[in-house]
Coordinates of N, CA, C and O in Angstrom, one line a residue:
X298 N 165.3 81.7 135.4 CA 163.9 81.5 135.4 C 163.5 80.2 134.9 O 164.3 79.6 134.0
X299 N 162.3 79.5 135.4 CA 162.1 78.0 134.7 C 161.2 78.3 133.6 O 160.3 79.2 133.7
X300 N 161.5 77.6 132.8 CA 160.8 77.9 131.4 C 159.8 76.2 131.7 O 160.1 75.2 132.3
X301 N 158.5 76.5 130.8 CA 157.7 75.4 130.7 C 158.0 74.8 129.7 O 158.3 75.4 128.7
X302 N 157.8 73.2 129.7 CA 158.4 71.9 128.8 C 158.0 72.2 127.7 O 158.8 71.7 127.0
X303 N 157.1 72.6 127.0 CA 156.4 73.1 126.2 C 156.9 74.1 124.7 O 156.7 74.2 123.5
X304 N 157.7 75.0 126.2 CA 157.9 76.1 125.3 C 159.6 75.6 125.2 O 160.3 76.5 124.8
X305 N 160.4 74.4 125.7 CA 161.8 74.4 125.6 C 162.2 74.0 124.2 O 162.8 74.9 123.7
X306 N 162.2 73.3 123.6 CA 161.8 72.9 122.4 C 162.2 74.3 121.5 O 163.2 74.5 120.8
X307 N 161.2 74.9 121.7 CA 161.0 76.3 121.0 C 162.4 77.4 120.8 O 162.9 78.1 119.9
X308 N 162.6 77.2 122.3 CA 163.8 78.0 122.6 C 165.1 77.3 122.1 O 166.0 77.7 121.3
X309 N 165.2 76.5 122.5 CA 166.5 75.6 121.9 C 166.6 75.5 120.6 O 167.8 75.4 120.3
X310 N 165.6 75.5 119.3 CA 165.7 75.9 118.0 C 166.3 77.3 117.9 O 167.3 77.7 117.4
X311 N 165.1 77.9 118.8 CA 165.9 79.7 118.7 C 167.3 80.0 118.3 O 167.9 80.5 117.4
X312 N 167.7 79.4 119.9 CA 169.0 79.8 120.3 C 170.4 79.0 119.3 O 171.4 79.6 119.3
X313 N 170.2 77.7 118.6 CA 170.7 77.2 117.5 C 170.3 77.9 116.7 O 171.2 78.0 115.8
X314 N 169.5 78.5 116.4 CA 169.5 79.2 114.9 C 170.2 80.3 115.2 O 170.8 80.6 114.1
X315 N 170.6 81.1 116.0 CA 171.1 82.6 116.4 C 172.9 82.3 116.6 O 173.8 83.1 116.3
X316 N 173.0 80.8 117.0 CA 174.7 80.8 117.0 C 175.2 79.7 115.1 O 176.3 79.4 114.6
X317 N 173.8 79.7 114.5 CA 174.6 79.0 113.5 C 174.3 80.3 112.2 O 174.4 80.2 111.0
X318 N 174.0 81.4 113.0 CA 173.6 82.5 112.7 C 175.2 83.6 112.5 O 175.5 84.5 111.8
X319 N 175.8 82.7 113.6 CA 176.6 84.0 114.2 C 176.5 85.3 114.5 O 177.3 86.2 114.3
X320 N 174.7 85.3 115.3 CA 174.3 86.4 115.7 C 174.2 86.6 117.5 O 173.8 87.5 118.3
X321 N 174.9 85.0 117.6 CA 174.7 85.0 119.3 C 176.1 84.4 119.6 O 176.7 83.9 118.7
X322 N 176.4 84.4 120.7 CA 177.3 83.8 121.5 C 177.6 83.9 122.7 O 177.8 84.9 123.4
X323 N 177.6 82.3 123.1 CA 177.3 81.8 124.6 C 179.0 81.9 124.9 O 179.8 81.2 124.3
X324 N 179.4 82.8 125.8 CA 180.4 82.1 126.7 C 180.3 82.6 128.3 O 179.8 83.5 129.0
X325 N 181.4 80.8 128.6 CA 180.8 81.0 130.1 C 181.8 81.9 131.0 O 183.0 82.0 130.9
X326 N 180.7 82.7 132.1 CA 181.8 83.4 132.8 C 181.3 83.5 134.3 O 180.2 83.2 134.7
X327 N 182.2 83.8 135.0 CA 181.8 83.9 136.2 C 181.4 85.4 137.0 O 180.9 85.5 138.1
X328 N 181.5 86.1 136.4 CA 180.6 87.3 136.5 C 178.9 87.4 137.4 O 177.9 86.9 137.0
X329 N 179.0 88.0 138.1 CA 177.9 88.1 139.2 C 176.4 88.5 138.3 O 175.2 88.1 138.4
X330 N 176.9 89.3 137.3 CA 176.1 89.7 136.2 C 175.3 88.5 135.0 O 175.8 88.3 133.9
X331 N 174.3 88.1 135.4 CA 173.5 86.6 134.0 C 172.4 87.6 133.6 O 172.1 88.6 134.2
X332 N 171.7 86.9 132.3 CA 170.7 87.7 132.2 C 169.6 86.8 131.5 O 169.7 86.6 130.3
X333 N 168.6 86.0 132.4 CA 167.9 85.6 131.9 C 166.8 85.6 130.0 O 166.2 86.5 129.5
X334 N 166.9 84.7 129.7 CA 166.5 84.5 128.5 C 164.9 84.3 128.5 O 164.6 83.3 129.0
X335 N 163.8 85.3 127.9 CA 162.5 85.0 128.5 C 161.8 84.9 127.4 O 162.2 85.7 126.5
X336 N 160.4 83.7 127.1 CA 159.9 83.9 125.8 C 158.2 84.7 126.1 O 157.4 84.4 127.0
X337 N 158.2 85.6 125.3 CA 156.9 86.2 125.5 C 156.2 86.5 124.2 O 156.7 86.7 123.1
X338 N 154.4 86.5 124.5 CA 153.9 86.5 123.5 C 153.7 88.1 122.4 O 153.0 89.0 122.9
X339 N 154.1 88.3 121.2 CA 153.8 89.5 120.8 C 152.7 89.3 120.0 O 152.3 88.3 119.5
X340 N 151.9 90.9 119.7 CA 150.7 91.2 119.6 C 150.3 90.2 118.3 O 151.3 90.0 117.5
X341 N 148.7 89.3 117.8 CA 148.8 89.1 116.8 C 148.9 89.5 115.6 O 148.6 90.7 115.8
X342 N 149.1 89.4 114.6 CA 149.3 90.3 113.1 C 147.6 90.9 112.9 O 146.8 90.1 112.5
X343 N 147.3 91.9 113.1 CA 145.8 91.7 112.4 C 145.6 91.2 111.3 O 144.4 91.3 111.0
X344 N 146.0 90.8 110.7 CA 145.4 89.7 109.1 C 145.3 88.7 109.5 O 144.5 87.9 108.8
X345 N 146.1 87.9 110.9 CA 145.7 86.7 111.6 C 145.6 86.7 113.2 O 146.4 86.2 113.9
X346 N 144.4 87.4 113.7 CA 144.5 87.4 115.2 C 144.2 86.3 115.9 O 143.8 86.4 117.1
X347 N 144.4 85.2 115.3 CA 144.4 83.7 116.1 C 145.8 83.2 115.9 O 146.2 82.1 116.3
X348 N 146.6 84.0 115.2 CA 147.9 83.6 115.9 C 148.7 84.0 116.3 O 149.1 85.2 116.0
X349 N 149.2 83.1 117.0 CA 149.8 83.4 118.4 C 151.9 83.0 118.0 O 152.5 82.1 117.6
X350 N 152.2 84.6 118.5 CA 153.7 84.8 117.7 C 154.2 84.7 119.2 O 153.6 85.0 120.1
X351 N 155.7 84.0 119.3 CA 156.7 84.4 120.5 C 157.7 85.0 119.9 O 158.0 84.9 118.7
X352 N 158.2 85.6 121.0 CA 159.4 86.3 120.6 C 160.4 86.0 122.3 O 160.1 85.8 123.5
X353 N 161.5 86.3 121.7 CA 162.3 85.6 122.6 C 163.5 87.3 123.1 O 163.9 88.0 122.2
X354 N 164.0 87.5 124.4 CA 164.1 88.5 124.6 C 164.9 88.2 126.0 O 164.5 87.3 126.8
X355 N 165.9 89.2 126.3 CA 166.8 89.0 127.5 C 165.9 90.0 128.6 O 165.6 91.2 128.4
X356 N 165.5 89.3 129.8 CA 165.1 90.0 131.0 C 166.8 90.7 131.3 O 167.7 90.0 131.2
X357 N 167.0 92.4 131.7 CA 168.0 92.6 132.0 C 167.0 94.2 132.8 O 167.5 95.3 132.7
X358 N 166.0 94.0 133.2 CA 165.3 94.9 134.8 C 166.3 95.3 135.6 O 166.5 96.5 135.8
X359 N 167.0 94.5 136.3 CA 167.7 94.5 137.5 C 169.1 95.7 136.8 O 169.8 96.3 137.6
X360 N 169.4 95.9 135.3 CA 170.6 95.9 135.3 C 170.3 97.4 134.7 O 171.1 98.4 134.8
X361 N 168.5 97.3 134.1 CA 168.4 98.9 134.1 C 168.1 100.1 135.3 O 168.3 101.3 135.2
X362 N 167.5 99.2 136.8 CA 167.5 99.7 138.0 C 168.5 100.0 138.0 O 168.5 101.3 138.1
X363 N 169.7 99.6 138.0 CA 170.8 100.6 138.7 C 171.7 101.5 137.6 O 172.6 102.1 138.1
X364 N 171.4 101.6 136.4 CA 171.8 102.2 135.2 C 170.9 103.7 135.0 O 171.3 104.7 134.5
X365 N 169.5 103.4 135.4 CA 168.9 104.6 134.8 C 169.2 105.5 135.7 O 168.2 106.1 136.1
X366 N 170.4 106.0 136.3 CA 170.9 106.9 136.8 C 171.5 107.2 136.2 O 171.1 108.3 135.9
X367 N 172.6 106.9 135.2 CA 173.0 107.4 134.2 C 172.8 107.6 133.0 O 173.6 107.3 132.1
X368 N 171.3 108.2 132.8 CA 170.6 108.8 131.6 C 170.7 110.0 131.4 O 170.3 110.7 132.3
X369 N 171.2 110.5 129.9 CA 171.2 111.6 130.2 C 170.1 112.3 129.8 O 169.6 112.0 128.7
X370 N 169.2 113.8 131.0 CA 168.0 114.0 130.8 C 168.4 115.2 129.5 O 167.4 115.7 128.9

């Protein structure tokens, strides 16, 4: 997905704080399987509804389409 110039900045801090974190890790593979990285906005705090929070979050849709067959009802 293309991310706007804007918000890259934003994400690239993220994503350095999460591996100096050692709560993330990038390795590369060749697997047919990627899972986009997407930033979206969450609700404001009501004690400040003029601001505006992101949160950062893996798109993985495609990978629950063929998975929620194996839920158990």
């Amino acid at each position: 997905y293309r991310i706007a110039d804007i918000h890259k900045p934003l994400l690239r801090d993220y994503i350095k704080d999460m591996l100096d974190k050692k709560v993330l890790a990038i390795h590369k593979g060749n697997g047919r399987w990627n899972f986009p990285m997407i930033s979206a906005y969450k609700k404001p705090p009501k004690d400040e509804p003029e601001k505006l929070v992101r949160r950062h979050c893996l798109d993985v849709r495609m990978l629950n389409k063929i998975t929620s067959d194996y839920v158990v009802k």
